[in-house]
Amino acid sequence: MPALVLLGAQWGDEGKGKATDLLGGSVDYVVRYQGGNNAGHTVVVGDQKYALHLLPSGILSPGCTPVIGNGVVVDPSVLFSELNGLNERGVDTSKLLISGNAHIITPYNVTVDKVTERFLGKRKIGTTGRGIGPTYADKINRVGIRVQDLYDESILTQKVEAALDVKNQMLTKLYNRRAIAVEQVVEELLGYAERLAPYVADTVLVLNQALDEDKVVLFEGGQGTLLDIDHGTYPFVTSSNPTAGGACTGAGVGPTKISRVIGILKAYTTRVGAGPFPTELFDEDGEALRRIGGERGVTTGRDRRCGWFDAVIARYATRVNGLTDFFLTKLDVLTGWEQIPVCVAYEIDGRRVEELPYSQTDFHHAKPVYEMLPGWSEDISKAKSFADLPKNAQAYVKALEEMSGAPISAIGVGPGRDETIEINSFL
Ligand code: IMP
């Protein structure tokens, strides 16, 4: 019953694609359990680079069945263009399974995302503009459209009517936009039904049966722990649960089935969009991290905010996810600094605080308390084992492990598939 959860331990973009892909060959199912095409994985296979937004990265491993679980929100037009792009490059996507209970990102959800962000002005969240929040809002308000609704035109029409009732009032009266016609939306959605049909399945049953048969199932979180709607830096978060518990609700498996929870942890920190970020850098070091680390969003093309490693956040991620392991990524990006600051605690209004404060006000006031660790200048991208790393790089990894509260079982030393040091096997 090996069920593994792989998730971002910081604010997303930790390099999950590489980790998932590394495991892909030995994994039978890769499951996305939340989020939608707001995510962005870059996966490098040989000399080919793939940017995936909605599809699980396991789609690139021939033996693996990729699954989009009930907790995901699906924009069919994005799904099809992602499938087309892969098919054109010779990738077989026919094994994909999509939960009939997954919610659809409708065109009006995308419109509402954009107009509300514009309306918020300087208070905006900095969303990806993909309709994620409004689709989850419809789900919770019980006016969402699910994949299965595409197969009953009369039900679909009633549901779209219900969803647009209030939204059209809002769009026309508050935002000064044109109303959206029910028929037009229904027609567009019905247009997706036939192509989607072969993929639609009872994924809860499929996955539980697979676990009963001792198949290896990997649950792949989008975004990251600090972007979780419950456990992140609310309100500057996404609208779903990337944390480990989300794998249970978003895929329909019980917590007793999960055997391992792996947190992907970047050797420094990045964040996209608005919200607090205690170790953010506004100087040439931040610029250098961005340049060397290629810190530009896969989904939005926005520059990522960059800063030093924050051990308070890593400890928090260990706790809220019950992490059993870390996969430390992008260690090579830190090569060349004489000394590397690591945030070990915060100073909040004159007090030293060791753990992430639950109060939003406190977190906004948090100033990093740094410990300086000695850097290294040797190229580490060819390192195959922990012993191959320079002594100071080894000490950096060990210090992070100690502060973060879970073993670092793999280290990324470059973007390529084989540029990874495995310390403990994940399977
Ligand atoms: P939304 O998910 O589009 O609603 O955006 C909410 C917040 O989550 C914004 O700050 C986004 O920049 C951030 N976000 C969403 N997806 C990702 C991701 O995959 N990586 C990093 N940040 C993300």
Short mmCIF file of C-alpha atoms and ligand atoms in Angstrom, two decimals:
data_model
loop_
_atom_site.label_atom_id
_atom_site.label_comp_id
_atom_site.label_asym_id
_atom_site.label_seq_id
_atom_site.Cartn_x
_atom_site.Cartn_y
_atom_site.Cartn_z
CA MET A 1 0.00 0.00 0.00
CA PRO A 2 2.70 2.55 -0.83
CA ALA A 3 0.85 5.86 -1.08
CA LEU A 4 3.13 8.86 -1.17
CA VAL A 5 2.24 12.52 -1.03
CA LEU A 6 4.64 14.95 -2.65
CA LEU A 7 3.98 18.61 -1.92
CA GLY A 8 5.60 22.03 -1.78
CA ALA A 9 6.90 22.95 1.67
CA GLN A 10 7.09 26.70 0.99
CA TRP A 11 5.09 28.98 -1.37
CA GLY A 12 5.14 26.67 -4.39
CA ASP A 13 7.56 26.44 -7.29
CA GLU A 14 9.99 24.33 -5.26
CA GLY A 15 10.72 22.05 -8.21
CA LYS A 16 8.09 19.34 -7.67
CA GLY A 17 8.06 18.36 -11.32
CA LYS A 18 11.62 17.10 -11.10
CA ALA A 19 10.88 15.11 -7.96
CA THR A 20 7.69 13.57 -9.34
CA ASP A 21 9.42 12.70 -12.53
CA LEU A 22 12.32 11.11 -10.67
CA LEU A 23 9.83 8.75 -9.01
CA GLY A 24 7.68 8.43 -12.14
CA GLY A 25 9.33 5.25 -13.42
CA SER A 26 8.45 3.26 -10.31
CA VAL A 27 5.05 4.78 -9.74
CA ASP A 28 1.80 3.27 -11.07
CA TYR A 29 -0.49 6.28 -10.57
CA VAL A 30 0.28 9.99 -10.23
CA VAL A 31 -2.65 11.94 -8.87
CA ARG A 32 -3.37 15.63 -8.67
CA TYR A 33 -5.72 16.31 -5.77
CA GLN A 34 -6.26 20.10 -5.75
CA GLY A 35 -5.71 23.30 -7.69
CA GLY A 36 -5.93 23.64 -11.43
CA ASN A 37 -3.94 25.25 -14.18
CA ASN A 38 -2.60 27.82 -11.71
CA ALA A 39 0.19 25.31 -11.04
CA GLY A 40 3.27 25.02 -13.18
CA HIS A 41 5.74 22.19 -13.31
CA THR A 42 8.81 22.25 -15.50
CA VAL A 43 10.00 18.75 -16.24
CA VAL A 44 13.21 18.09 -18.14
CA VAL A 45 13.43 14.73 -19.90
CA GLY A 46 16.61 14.24 -21.90
CA ASP A 47 16.99 17.43 -23.91
CA GLN A 48 13.26 18.10 -23.86
CA LYS A 49 11.68 20.60 -21.48
CA TYR A 50 7.97 20.32 -20.70
CA ALA A 51 5.87 22.92 -18.90
CA LEU A 52 2.76 21.35 -17.38
CA HIS A 53 0.01 23.30 -15.67
CA LEU A 54 -2.95 21.01 -15.15
CA LEU A 55 -1.76 17.54 -16.01
CA PRO A 56 0.12 15.49 -13.40
CA SER A 57 3.80 15.22 -14.34
CA GLY A 58 3.46 11.42 -14.36
CA ILE A 59 1.93 11.84 -17.82
CA LEU A 60 5.51 11.75 -19.14
CA SER A 61 6.26 8.31 -17.67
CA PRO A 62 4.98 5.59 -20.03
CA GLY A 63 4.07 3.03 -17.32
CA CYS A 64 2.19 5.48 -15.15
CA THR A 65 -1.53 6.32 -15.09
CA PRO A 66 -2.07 10.06 -14.54
CA VAL A 67 -5.18 10.96 -12.54
CA ILE A 68 -7.00 14.26 -12.05
CA GLY A 69 -8.85 13.81 -8.76
CA ASN A 70 -12.18 15.17 -7.55
CA GLY A 71 -10.47 18.03 -5.69
CA VAL A 72 -9.01 19.55 -8.85
CA VAL A 73 -10.67 22.31 -10.89
CA VAL A 74 -10.44 21.67 -14.63
CA ASP A 75 -10.45 24.18 -17.47
CA PRO A 76 -11.25 21.91 -20.46
CA SER A 77 -9.77 24.29 -23.04
CA VAL A 78 -6.46 24.31 -21.14
CA LEU A 79 -6.60 20.54 -20.70
CA PHE A 80 -7.03 19.99 -24.43
CA SER A 81 -4.29 22.39 -25.45
CA GLU A 82 -1.93 20.73 -22.96
CA LEU A 83 -2.86 17.28 -24.32
CA ASN A 84 -2.44 18.48 -27.92
CA GLY A 85 0.99 19.91 -27.14
CA LEU A 86 2.13 16.61 -25.64
CA ASN A 87 0.63 14.52 -28.45
CA GLU A 88 2.45 16.64 -31.03
CA ARG A 89 5.70 15.76 -29.27
CA GLY A 90 4.83 12.06 -29.36
CA VAL A 91 3.70 11.65 -25.73
CA ASP A 92 0.87 9.11 -25.31
CA THR A 93 -1.81 10.63 -23.08
CA SER A 94 -4.51 7.99 -23.52
CA LYS A 95 -4.21 6.60 -19.97
CA LEU A 96 -5.31 9.85 -18.31
CA LEU A 97 -8.24 9.53 -15.88
CA ILE A 98 -10.39 12.45 -14.75
CA SER A 99 -12.82 12.34 -11.84
CA GLY A 100 -16.44 12.91 -12.83
CA ASN A 101 -16.72 14.90 -9.59
CA ALA A 102 -13.97 17.39 -10.45
CA HIS A 103 -15.31 20.90 -10.94
CA ILE A 104 -15.07 22.75 -14.25
CA ILE A 105 -13.54 26.19 -14.54
CA THR A 106 -16.14 27.90 -16.70
CA PRO A 107 -15.47 31.00 -18.84
CA TYR A 108 -17.44 33.12 -16.34
CA ASN A 109 -15.21 31.94 -13.47
CA VAL A 110 -12.19 33.28 -15.37
CA THR A 111 -13.99 36.58 -15.98
CA VAL A 112 -14.94 36.89 -12.30
CA ASP A 113 -11.32 36.19 -11.22
CA LYS A 114 -10.03 39.00 -13.41
CA VAL A 115 -12.68 41.60 -12.58
CA THR A 116 -12.52 41.02 -8.83
CA GLU A 117 -8.73 41.36 -8.81
CA ARG A 118 -9.04 44.60 -10.76
CA PHE A 119 -11.72 45.81 -8.36
CA LEU A 120 -9.53 45.03 -5.32
CA GLY A 121 -6.87 47.40 -6.67
CA LYS A 122 -3.90 47.60 -4.33
CA ARG A 123 -5.49 45.00 -2.04
CA LYS A 124 -5.44 42.38 -4.78
CA ILE A 125 -4.20 38.84 -4.11
CA GLY A 126 -2.13 38.67 -7.29
CA THR A 127 -3.96 35.55 -8.49
CA THR A 128 -2.92 33.74 -11.63
CA GLY A 129 -6.17 34.95 -13.25
CA ARG A 130 -7.13 31.41 -14.23
CA GLY A 131 -10.51 31.36 -12.49
CA ILE A 132 -9.35 29.13 -9.65
CA GLY A 133 -10.82 31.04 -6.67
CA PRO A 134 -14.25 31.70 -8.23
CA THR A 135 -14.55 28.03 -9.27
CA TYR A 136 -13.86 26.84 -5.73
CA ALA A 137 -16.24 29.53 -4.45
CA ASP A 138 -18.98 28.10 -6.70
CA LYS A 139 -18.16 24.61 -5.41
CA ILE A 140 -18.58 25.71 -1.80
CA ASN A 141 -21.68 27.75 -2.66
CA ARG A 142 -23.08 24.60 -4.31
CA VAL A 143 -23.51 26.23 -7.70
CA GLY A 144 -20.46 24.59 -9.29
CA ILE A 145 -20.43 22.68 -12.58
CA ARG A 146 -18.85 19.23 -12.41
CA VAL A 147 -17.36 17.13 -15.20
CA GLN A 148 -20.30 14.71 -14.96
CA ASP A 149 -22.77 17.57 -15.63
CA LEU A 150 -21.52 17.80 -19.22
CA TYR A 151 -23.38 14.58 -19.95
CA ASP A 152 -26.88 15.83 -19.10
CA GLU A 153 -27.79 18.93 -21.08
CA SER A 154 -30.91 19.76 -19.10
CA ILE A 155 -29.11 19.55 -15.73
CA LEU A 156 -26.18 21.50 -17.14
CA THR A 157 -28.47 24.30 -18.35
CA GLN A 158 -30.19 24.52 -14.95
CA LYS A 159 -26.86 24.65 -13.16
CA VAL A 160 -25.35 27.28 -15.42
CA GLU A 161 -28.53 29.35 -14.97
CA ALA A 162 -28.22 29.08 -11.20
CA ALA A 163 -24.56 30.06 -11.30
CA LEU A 164 -25.08 33.01 -13.61
CA ASP A 165 -28.14 34.41 -11.82
CA VAL A 166 -26.15 36.25 -9.20
CA LYS A 167 -22.98 36.65 -11.25
CA ASN A 168 -24.72 38.53 -14.04
CA GLN A 169 -26.22 40.94 -11.51
CA MET A 170 -22.76 41.46 -10.12
CA LEU A 171 -21.06 41.80 -13.50
CA THR A 172 -23.55 44.30 -14.89
CA LYS A 173 -24.43 46.34 -11.80
CA LEU A 174 -21.19 46.35 -9.86
CA TYR A 175 -18.44 45.81 -12.39
CA ASN A 176 -20.09 47.51 -15.37
CA ARG A 177 -19.55 44.51 -17.63
CA ARG A 178 -21.85 42.78 -20.11
CA ALA A 179 -24.02 39.90 -18.87
CA ILE A 180 -22.92 36.39 -19.91
CA ALA A 181 -25.51 34.36 -21.86
CA VAL A 182 -26.46 30.97 -20.42
CA GLU A 183 -26.86 29.38 -23.88
CA GLN A 184 -23.41 30.44 -24.95
CA VAL A 185 -21.77 28.88 -21.88
CA VAL A 186 -23.82 25.69 -22.18
CA GLU A 187 -22.88 25.35 -25.83
CA GLU A 188 -19.20 25.83 -25.11
CA LEU A 189 -19.24 23.29 -22.26
CA LEU A 190 -21.18 20.71 -24.27
CA GLY A 191 -18.57 21.10 -26.98
CA TYR A 192 -16.00 19.58 -24.61
CA ALA A 193 -18.09 16.59 -23.56
CA GLU A 194 -17.25 14.15 -26.33
CA ARG A 195 -13.49 14.59 -26.23
CA LEU A 196 -13.48 14.45 -22.44
CA ALA A 197 -15.63 11.30 -22.23
CA PRO A 198 -12.94 8.60 -22.63
CA TYR A 199 -11.01 10.03 -19.68
CA VAL A 200 -13.89 10.35 -17.20
CA ALA A 201 -13.83 7.71 -14.48
CA ASP A 202 -14.72 6.88 -10.89
CA THR A 203 -11.20 7.75 -9.81
CA VAL A 204 -11.92 7.15 -6.10
CA LEU A 205 -12.73 3.52 -6.83
CA VAL A 206 -9.79 3.14 -9.22
CA LEU A 207 -7.29 4.53 -6.72
CA ASN A 208 -8.56 2.57 -3.73
CA GLN A 209 -8.51 -0.64 -5.74
CA ALA A 210 -4.99 0.17 -6.88
CA LEU A 211 -3.90 0.65 -3.25
CA ASP A 212 -5.55 -2.65 -2.29
CA GLU A 213 -3.46 -4.30 -5.01
CA ASP A 214 -0.27 -2.76 -3.58
CA LYS A 215 0.24 -0.46 -6.53
CA VAL A 216 2.40 2.63 -5.95
CA VAL A 217 0.27 5.79 -5.91
CA LEU A 218 1.82 9.23 -5.81
CA PHE A 219 -0.29 12.24 -4.84
CA GLU A 220 1.16 15.39 -6.30
CA GLY A 221 0.32 18.69 -4.63
CA GLY A 222 0.14 21.92 -6.63
CA GLN A 223 1.24 25.26 -5.13
CA GLY A 224 2.66 24.85 -1.61
CA THR A 225 2.01 24.65 2.12
CA LEU A 226 2.02 28.42 2.72
CA LEU A 227 -0.52 28.89 -0.10
CA ASP A 228 -2.99 26.49 1.56
CA ILE A 229 -6.42 28.06 2.15
CA ASP A 230 -6.43 26.82 5.79
CA HIS A 231 -2.76 26.67 6.74
CA GLY A 232 -1.18 29.30 4.50
CA THR A 233 -0.74 33.05 4.73
CA TYR A 234 -4.47 33.77 4.36
CA PRO A 235 -5.81 35.72 2.50
CA PHE A 236 -2.72 35.63 0.25
CA VAL A 237 -3.28 31.99 -0.62
CA THR A 238 -4.83 29.82 -3.26
CA SER A 239 -8.36 28.48 -2.77
CA SER A 240 -7.60 24.81 -2.11
CA ASN A 241 -5.64 22.54 0.27
CA PRO A 242 -2.19 21.65 -1.08
CA THR A 243 -1.27 20.31 2.39
CA ALA A 244 -1.19 16.56 2.95
CA GLY A 245 -4.78 16.28 4.22
CA GLY A 246 -5.93 17.64 0.86
CA ALA A 247 -4.74 14.42 -0.76
CA CYS A 248 -7.36 12.50 1.24
CA THR A 249 -10.32 14.74 0.44
CA GLY A 250 -9.16 15.64 -3.06
CA ALA A 251 -8.67 12.05 -4.18
CA GLY A 252 -11.00 10.10 -1.88
CA VAL A 253 -8.46 8.00 0.02
CA GLY A 254 -8.38 7.60 3.77
CA PRO A 255 -5.52 9.00 5.88
CA THR A 256 -4.61 5.47 6.98
CA LYS A 257 -3.59 4.74 3.40
CA ILE A 258 -0.87 7.40 3.23
CA SER A 259 2.54 5.94 4.01
CA ARG A 260 4.91 8.80 3.27
CA VAL A 261 4.68 12.56 2.92
CA ILE A 262 7.57 14.24 1.12
CA GLY A 263 8.02 18.01 1.29
CA ILE A 264 9.81 19.69 -1.59
CA LEU A 265 12.00 22.39 -0.16
CA LYS A 266 14.01 24.89 -2.16
CA ALA A 267 17.46 25.67 -0.74
CA TYR A 268 16.28 29.30 -0.61
CA THR A 269 12.76 30.79 -0.76
CA THR A 270 10.55 32.24 -3.50
CA ARG A 271 7.02 33.53 -3.73
CA VAL A 272 4.76 34.76 -6.55
CA GLY A 273 1.93 37.23 -6.01
CA ALA A 274 1.22 39.35 -2.97
CA GLY A 275 1.54 38.57 0.75
CA PRO A 276 4.07 38.49 3.59
CA PHE A 277 7.52 37.00 3.00
CA PRO A 278 9.93 37.64 5.90
CA THR A 279 13.20 36.68 4.18
CA GLU A 280 12.49 38.51 0.92
CA LEU A 281 15.52 40.29 -0.53
CA PHE A 282 15.41 43.60 -2.38
CA ASP A 283 19.13 43.81 -3.11
CA GLU A 284 21.64 42.28 -5.51
CA ASP A 285 21.52 38.94 -3.66
CA GLY A 286 17.80 38.67 -4.45
CA GLU A 287 18.49 39.61 -8.05
CA ALA A 288 21.25 36.99 -8.24
CA LEU A 289 18.99 34.23 -6.84
CA ARG A 290 16.35 35.18 -9.41
CA ARG A 291 18.84 35.16 -12.28
CA ILE A 292 20.78 32.02 -11.35
CA GLY A 293 17.70 30.11 -10.24
CA GLY A 294 15.66 31.13 -13.30
CA GLU A 295 12.94 32.34 -10.94
CA ARG A 296 10.21 33.28 -13.35
CA GLY A 297 6.73 31.72 -13.06
CA VAL A 298 6.01 28.82 -15.43
CA THR A 299 2.32 29.74 -15.49
CA THR A 300 2.25 33.53 -15.45
CA GLY A 301 5.76 34.51 -16.58
CA ARG A 302 5.96 36.83 -13.55
CA ASP A 303 9.31 37.30 -11.80
CA ARG A 304 9.32 35.44 -8.50
CA ARG A 305 10.16 37.27 -5.29
CA CYS A 306 13.36 35.73 -3.85
CA GLY A 307 14.88 35.42 -0.39
CA TRP A 308 17.03 33.28 1.89
CA PHE A 309 16.01 29.94 3.35
CA ASP A 310 13.48 30.22 6.16
CA ALA A 311 13.70 27.37 8.68
CA VAL A 312 10.64 28.58 10.60
CA ILE A 313 8.53 27.90 7.53
CA ALA A 314 10.18 24.54 6.92
CA ARG A 315 9.44 23.46 10.52
CA TYR A 316 5.84 24.57 10.10
CA ALA A 317 5.55 22.55 6.87
CA THR A 318 6.87 19.48 8.70
CA ARG A 319 4.21 19.91 11.35
CA VAL A 320 1.07 20.65 9.30
CA ASN A 321 1.83 17.98 6.72
CA GLY A 322 3.34 15.32 8.98
CA LEU A 323 6.34 15.26 6.66
CA THR A 324 8.44 12.10 6.70
CA ASP A 325 11.10 13.41 4.27
CA PHE A 326 12.33 16.46 2.44
CA PHE A 327 13.54 16.71 -1.13
CA LEU A 328 15.89 19.70 -1.13
CA THR A 329 16.01 21.35 -4.56
CA LYS A 330 18.24 23.88 -6.33
CA LEU A 331 21.19 23.60 -3.98
CA ASP A 332 23.45 24.41 -6.96
CA VAL A 333 21.92 27.90 -7.17
CA LEU A 334 23.67 28.81 -3.90
CA THR A 335 27.15 27.98 -5.21
CA GLY A 336 29.45 31.00 -5.08
CA TRP A 337 28.25 32.83 -1.99
CA GLU A 338 30.94 33.22 0.65
CA GLN A 339 28.39 33.07 3.43
CA ILE A 340 24.75 32.04 3.24
CA PRO A 341 22.25 33.53 5.68
CA VAL A 342 19.56 31.15 6.98
CA CYS A 343 16.55 32.43 8.92
CA VAL A 344 16.35 30.47 12.19
CA ALA A 345 13.68 32.50 14.01
CA TYR A 346 11.75 35.77 13.75
CA GLU A 347 11.86 38.93 15.71
CA ILE A 348 8.34 40.22 16.17
CA ASP A 349 7.91 43.55 17.93
CA GLY A 350 11.08 42.99 19.97
CA ARG A 351 10.38 39.32 20.83
CA ARG A 352 12.24 36.30 19.44
CA VAL A 353 9.74 33.81 18.00
CA GLU A 354 10.79 30.29 17.01
CA GLU A 355 7.55 29.09 15.38
CA LEU A 356 5.29 30.52 12.69
CA PRO A 357 2.86 32.91 14.39
CA TYR A 358 -0.81 32.12 13.79
CA SER A 359 -1.64 35.82 13.88
CA GLN A 360 -1.55 37.53 10.50
CA THR A 361 -0.52 40.83 12.11
CA ASP A 362 2.45 39.18 13.83
CA PHE A 363 3.53 37.48 10.64
CA HIS A 364 3.42 40.78 8.75
CA HIS A 365 5.71 42.25 11.44
CA ALA A 366 8.13 39.28 11.46
CA LYS A 367 11.77 40.14 10.82
CA PRO A 368 14.18 37.31 10.08
CA VAL A 369 16.86 36.38 12.61
CA TYR A 370 19.75 35.06 10.52
CA GLU A 371 22.52 32.60 11.21
CA MET A 372 25.41 32.76 8.72
CA LEU A 373 26.56 29.46 7.23
CA PRO A 374 29.82 29.17 5.27
CA GLY A 375 29.33 28.88 1.48
CA TRP A 376 31.18 26.90 -1.21
CA SER A 377 32.49 27.75 -4.66
CA GLU A 378 32.95 24.30 -6.24
CA ASP A 379 30.57 23.19 -9.03
CA ILE A 380 28.23 20.64 -7.41
CA SER A 381 26.13 19.75 -10.45
CA LYS A 382 28.05 16.52 -11.09
CA ALA A 383 27.76 15.27 -7.50
CA LYS A 384 26.19 11.80 -7.41
CA SER A 385 26.33 11.17 -3.68
CA PHE A 386 26.23 13.22 -0.51
CA ALA A 387 29.95 12.55 -0.02
CA ASP A 388 30.67 14.20 -3.42
CA LEU A 389 29.44 17.54 -2.10
CA PRO A 390 31.95 20.05 -0.73
CA LYS A 391 32.15 20.00 3.09
CA ASN A 392 30.38 23.35 3.44
CA ALA A 393 27.53 22.24 1.17
CA GLN A 394 27.18 19.09 3.27
CA ALA A 395 27.11 21.21 6.42
CA TYR A 396 24.46 23.52 4.85
CA VAL A 397 22.24 20.52 4.09
CA LYS A 398 22.74 19.02 7.55
CA ALA A 399 21.96 22.36 9.22
CA LEU A 400 18.74 22.73 7.20
CA GLU A 401 17.75 19.18 8.08
CA GLU A 402 18.30 19.77 11.78
CA MET A 403 16.32 23.02 11.76
CA SER A 404 13.48 21.69 9.60
CA GLY A 405 12.58 18.57 11.54
CA ALA A 406 12.61 15.82 8.90
CA PRO A 407 15.38 13.99 7.03
CA ILE A 408 16.54 15.39 3.69
CA SER A 409 16.30 12.27 1.54
CA ALA A 410 17.17 13.74 -1.86
CA ILE A 411 19.00 16.80 -3.12
CA GLY A 412 18.62 18.52 -6.49
CA VAL A 413 21.92 19.81 -7.84
CA GLY A 414 20.76 20.85 -11.34
CA PRO A 415 17.62 20.93 -13.50
CA GLY A 416 18.26 17.68 -15.40
CA ARG A 417 16.61 14.41 -14.51
CA ASP A 418 19.88 12.81 -13.37
CA GLU A 419 21.13 15.83 -11.44
CA THR A 420 19.79 14.52 -8.17
CA ILE A 421 21.49 12.95 -5.17
CA GLU A 422 19.38 10.25 -3.55
CA ILE A 423 20.15 9.70 0.12
CA ASN A 424 17.19 7.57 1.23
CA SER A 425 14.94 5.85 -1.28
CA PHE A 426 11.35 7.10 -1.31
CA LEU A 427 9.96 3.64 -2.06
P1 IMP B 1 -4.74 31.61 -7.55
O1 IMP B 1 -4.31 30.23 -7.19
O2 IMP B 1 -4.67 31.89 -9.03
O3 IMP B 1 -6.08 31.99 -6.97
O4 IMP B 1 -3.70 32.65 -6.88
C1 IMP B 1 -3.61 32.82 -5.48
C2 IMP B 1 -2.17 32.98 -5.04
O5 IMP B 1 -1.47 31.74 -5.21
C3 IMP B 1 -1.36 34.02 -5.82
O6 IMP B 1 -0.44 34.62 -4.94
C4 IMP B 1 -0.61 33.18 -6.84
O7 IMP B 1 0.56 33.82 -7.30
C5 IMP B 1 -0.31 31.96 -6.01
N1 IMP B 1 -0.10 30.74 -6.81
C6 IMP B 1 -1.03 30.00 -7.42
N2 IMP B 1 -0.49 28.94 -8.02
C7 IMP B 1 0.84 28.99 -7.76
C8 IMP B 1 1.93 28.13 -8.08
O8 IMP B 1 1.82 27.07 -8.71
N3 IMP B 1 3.14 28.54 -7.61
C9 IMP B 1 3.30 29.64 -6.88
N4 IMP B 1 2.32 30.47 -6.56
C10 IMP B 1 1.08 30.14 -6.99
#
